[in-house]
Amino acid sequence: MGDDDSSRKLRVAVIGGGLSGLSAAYELGKNPLLHVDLFERSDHLGGIVSTTEKDGFLFELGPQSMNSKHDEVEDVIRDLDLVSKKVFRSGGKSVKTLIIRDGKPVELKLSPGGFFSSRLLSFRAKLSLFLEPFKRKSNTSDLSIDEFSARRFGREVLGARNHLFRNHKN
């Protein structure tokens, strides 16, 4: 395609090369009438998703799995020629997810029983989460996500959430 063809395309800017930005740029890029520019401020694409190696160990940072039960996910895997790189859990065994909390690895358990026995949050924070549906609604409508989370779930839960979803750097 020559420069003349691209000058007739509508230019679209996608800000951010995290998973959402990459997905948006990929989908928009399928449209032959669009020219897509992706802007990312960091030195890598993927947002919090990255892999780093240290002392012979691989560390997967950020979310590392997808629910491939949806046709769209399978289509992207095929379109990007990633089928040979797709990894399945062997034998249906679950994989432990560990996060670093206060300098120590803590297993992230997603079952209700596992969650309540986890050292991730204090008993008080777990109780606060359990009672959240019964808390009175606030009259304040102009809250940030952090303010809403702290009010509804408590500061400890907010801190844990921020730790889990922060931008990991090497």
Short mmCIF file of C-alpha atoms in Angstrom, two decimals:
data_model
loop_
_atom_site.label_atom_id
_atom_site.label_comp_id
_atom_site.label_asym_id
_atom_site.label_seq_id
_atom_site.Cartn_x
_atom_site.Cartn_y
_atom_site.Cartn_z
CA MET A 1 0.00 0.00 0.00
CA GLY A 2 1.49 3.38 -0.96
CA ASP A 3 1.62 6.58 1.05
CA ASP A 4 -1.29 7.94 -0.99
CA ASP A 5 -3.52 5.13 0.29
CA SER A 6 -2.61 5.70 3.95
CA SER A 7 -3.24 9.46 3.69
CA ARG A 8 -6.87 8.71 2.82
CA LYS A 9 -7.36 6.57 5.90
CA LEU A 10 -8.88 7.93 9.07
CA ARG A 11 -6.14 8.15 11.71
CA VAL A 12 -6.97 6.72 15.11
CA ALA A 13 -4.79 7.07 18.21
CA VAL A 14 -4.82 4.37 20.88
CA ILE A 15 -3.32 5.62 24.13
CA GLY A 16 -1.69 2.90 26.21
CA GLY A 17 -0.13 -0.40 25.22
CA GLY A 18 -1.59 -2.50 28.02
CA LEU A 19 -3.93 -5.39 27.33
CA SER A 20 -6.90 -3.11 26.59
CA GLY A 21 -4.90 -0.78 24.34
CA LEU A 22 -3.32 -3.65 22.43
CA SER A 23 -6.72 -5.31 22.00
CA ALA A 24 -8.27 -2.06 20.76
CA ALA A 25 -5.40 -1.42 18.33
CA TYR A 26 -5.60 -5.00 17.06
CA GLU A 27 -9.35 -4.84 16.43
CA LEU A 28 -9.21 -1.35 14.88
CA GLY A 29 -6.28 -2.43 12.70
CA LYS A 30 -8.51 -4.97 10.97
CA ASN A 31 -10.48 -2.11 9.40
CA PRO A 32 -8.84 -1.18 6.06
CA LEU A 33 -10.25 2.36 6.30
CA LEU A 34 -8.29 3.12 9.49
CA HIS A 35 -4.65 3.92 10.22
CA VAL A 36 -3.96 3.07 13.87
CA ASP A 37 -1.18 4.68 15.94
CA LEU A 38 -0.45 3.11 19.34
CA PHE A 39 1.21 5.29 21.99
CA GLU A 40 2.85 3.77 25.08
CA ARG A 41 4.98 5.71 27.57
CA SER A 42 6.90 2.77 29.04
CA ASP A 43 9.66 0.79 27.36
CA HIS A 44 7.50 -2.31 26.84
CA LEU A 45 4.02 -3.28 25.73
CA GLY A 46 1.62 -5.31 27.83
CA GLY A 47 1.02 -3.02 30.79
CA ILE A 48 1.44 -4.97 34.02
CA VAL A 49 1.78 -8.21 32.05
CA SER A 50 5.44 -9.10 31.64
CA THR A 51 7.98 -11.85 32.14
CA THR A 52 11.35 -11.34 33.75
CA GLU A 53 14.21 -13.76 34.42
CA LYS A 54 16.40 -13.70 37.50
CA ASP A 55 18.89 -16.33 38.67
CA GLY A 56 17.51 -18.87 36.19
CA PHE A 57 13.89 -18.43 37.32
CA LEU A 58 11.09 -16.95 35.23
CA PHE A 59 8.73 -14.57 36.97
CA GLU A 60 5.35 -13.92 35.35
CA LEU A 61 4.11 -10.50 36.46
CA GLY A 62 0.50 -9.47 36.16
CA PRO A 63 -2.38 -11.58 34.86
CA GLN A 64 -1.05 -14.56 32.94
CA SER A 65 -4.10 -16.50 31.85
CA MET A 66 -7.14 -16.09 29.67
CA ASN A 67 -10.46 -17.82 29.51
CA SER A 68 -10.24 -19.35 26.06
CA LYS A 69 -13.80 -20.66 26.14
CA HIS A 70 -14.80 -17.59 24.12
CA ASP A 71 -14.49 -17.78 20.34
CA GLU A 72 -12.97 -14.28 20.17
CA VAL A 73 -9.99 -15.33 22.30
CA GLU A 74 -9.38 -18.38 20.11
CA ASP A 75 -9.66 -16.20 16.98
CA VAL A 76 -6.97 -13.81 18.25
CA ILE A 77 -4.67 -16.71 19.20
CA ARG A 78 -5.08 -18.14 15.68
CA ASP A 79 -4.77 -14.75 13.91
CA LEU A 80 -1.52 -13.97 15.72
CA ASP A 81 -0.15 -17.47 15.00
CA LEU A 82 0.21 -18.25 18.72
CA VAL A 83 -1.45 -21.68 18.76
CA SER A 84 1.91 -23.44 19.19
CA LYS A 85 2.71 -21.21 22.20
CA LYS A 86 -0.57 -21.85 23.99
CA VAL A 87 0.04 -23.52 27.35
CA PHE A 88 -2.53 -25.70 29.07
CA ARG A 89 -2.55 -26.73 32.70
CA SER A 90 -1.45 -30.34 32.82
CA GLY A 91 -3.86 -32.93 34.15
CA GLY A 92 -6.34 -30.34 35.33
CA LYS A 93 -4.12 -29.56 38.32
CA SER A 94 -4.43 -26.06 39.64
CA VAL A 95 -1.42 -23.80 39.73
CA LYS A 96 -0.60 -21.92 42.93
CA THR A 97 -0.62 -18.17 42.57
CA LEU A 98 1.76 -16.45 44.95
CA ILE A 99 1.99 -12.75 45.59
CA ILE A 100 4.58 -10.92 47.63
CA ARG A 101 2.98 -9.26 50.67
CA ASP A 102 5.18 -7.50 53.24
CA GLY A 103 8.23 -9.12 51.64
CA LYS A 104 6.91 -12.68 51.95
CA PRO A 105 5.16 -14.96 49.43
CA VAL A 106 1.47 -15.48 50.21
CA GLU A 107 -0.74 -17.88 48.27
CA LEU A 108 -3.71 -16.22 46.61
CA LYS A 109 -6.64 -18.58 47.20
CA LEU A 110 -9.82 -17.92 45.25
CA SER A 111 -12.22 -20.38 46.85
CA PRO A 112 -14.32 -18.99 49.74
CA GLY A 113 -12.74 -21.38 52.25
CA GLY A 114 -9.26 -20.72 50.90
CA PHE A 115 -9.81 -16.98 50.96
CA PHE A 116 -10.92 -16.95 54.61
CA SER A 117 -7.95 -19.13 55.66
CA SER A 118 -5.46 -17.04 53.66
CA ARG A 119 -2.90 -14.74 55.31
CA LEU A 120 -3.49 -12.13 52.60
CA LEU A 121 -5.88 -10.06 54.74
CA SER A 122 -6.51 -9.75 58.47
CA PHE A 123 -9.62 -11.28 60.04
CA ARG A 124 -11.07 -7.78 60.44
CA ALA A 125 -10.62 -7.01 56.71
CA LYS A 126 -12.19 -10.35 55.74
CA LEU A 127 -15.14 -9.65 58.03
CA SER A 128 -15.52 -6.19 56.48
CA LEU A 129 -15.63 -7.75 53.00
CA PHE A 130 -18.18 -10.33 54.13
CA LEU A 131 -20.43 -7.61 55.61
CA GLU A 132 -20.11 -5.23 52.63
CA PRO A 133 -23.50 -6.09 51.06
CA PHE A 134 -25.20 -5.09 54.33
CA LYS A 135 -23.51 -1.69 54.69
CA ARG A 136 -25.60 1.44 54.18
CA LYS A 137 -25.14 3.20 50.88
CA SER A 138 -23.37 6.55 50.99
CA ASN A 139 -25.13 9.76 49.94
CA THR A 140 -21.89 10.94 48.35
CA SER A 141 -21.98 10.33 44.60
CA ASP A 142 -18.70 12.01 43.65
CA LEU A 143 -16.16 9.43 44.87
CA SER A 144 -12.99 8.20 43.21
CA ILE A 145 -12.58 4.44 42.85
CA ASP A 146 -10.09 4.49 45.73
CA GLU A 147 -12.46 6.48 47.98
CA PHE A 148 -15.37 4.18 47.13
CA SER A 149 -13.25 1.06 47.74
CA ALA A 150 -11.90 2.35 51.06
CA ARG A 151 -15.38 3.31 52.26
CA ARG A 152 -17.06 0.06 51.20
CA PHE A 153 -14.26 -2.47 51.81
CA GLY A 154 -11.73 -0.80 54.13
CA ARG A 155 -8.21 0.58 53.76
CA GLU A 156 -6.53 -2.82 54.11
CA VAL A 157 -8.50 -4.27 51.19
CA LEU A 158 -7.75 -1.14 49.17
CA GLY A 159 -4.03 -1.56 49.87
CA ALA A 160 -4.12 -5.24 48.86
CA ARG A 161 -6.02 -4.38 45.68
CA ASN A 162 -3.51 -1.68 44.81
CA HIS A 163 -0.67 -4.13 45.45
CA LEU A 164 -2.21 -6.74 43.16
CA PHE A 165 -2.98 -4.37 40.30
CA ARG A 166 -0.11 -1.91 40.48
CA ASN A 167 2.30 -1.53 37.60
CA HIS A 168 5.07 -4.03 38.36
CA LYS A 169 8.57 -2.95 37.42
CA ASN A 170 11.74 -5.04 37.41
#
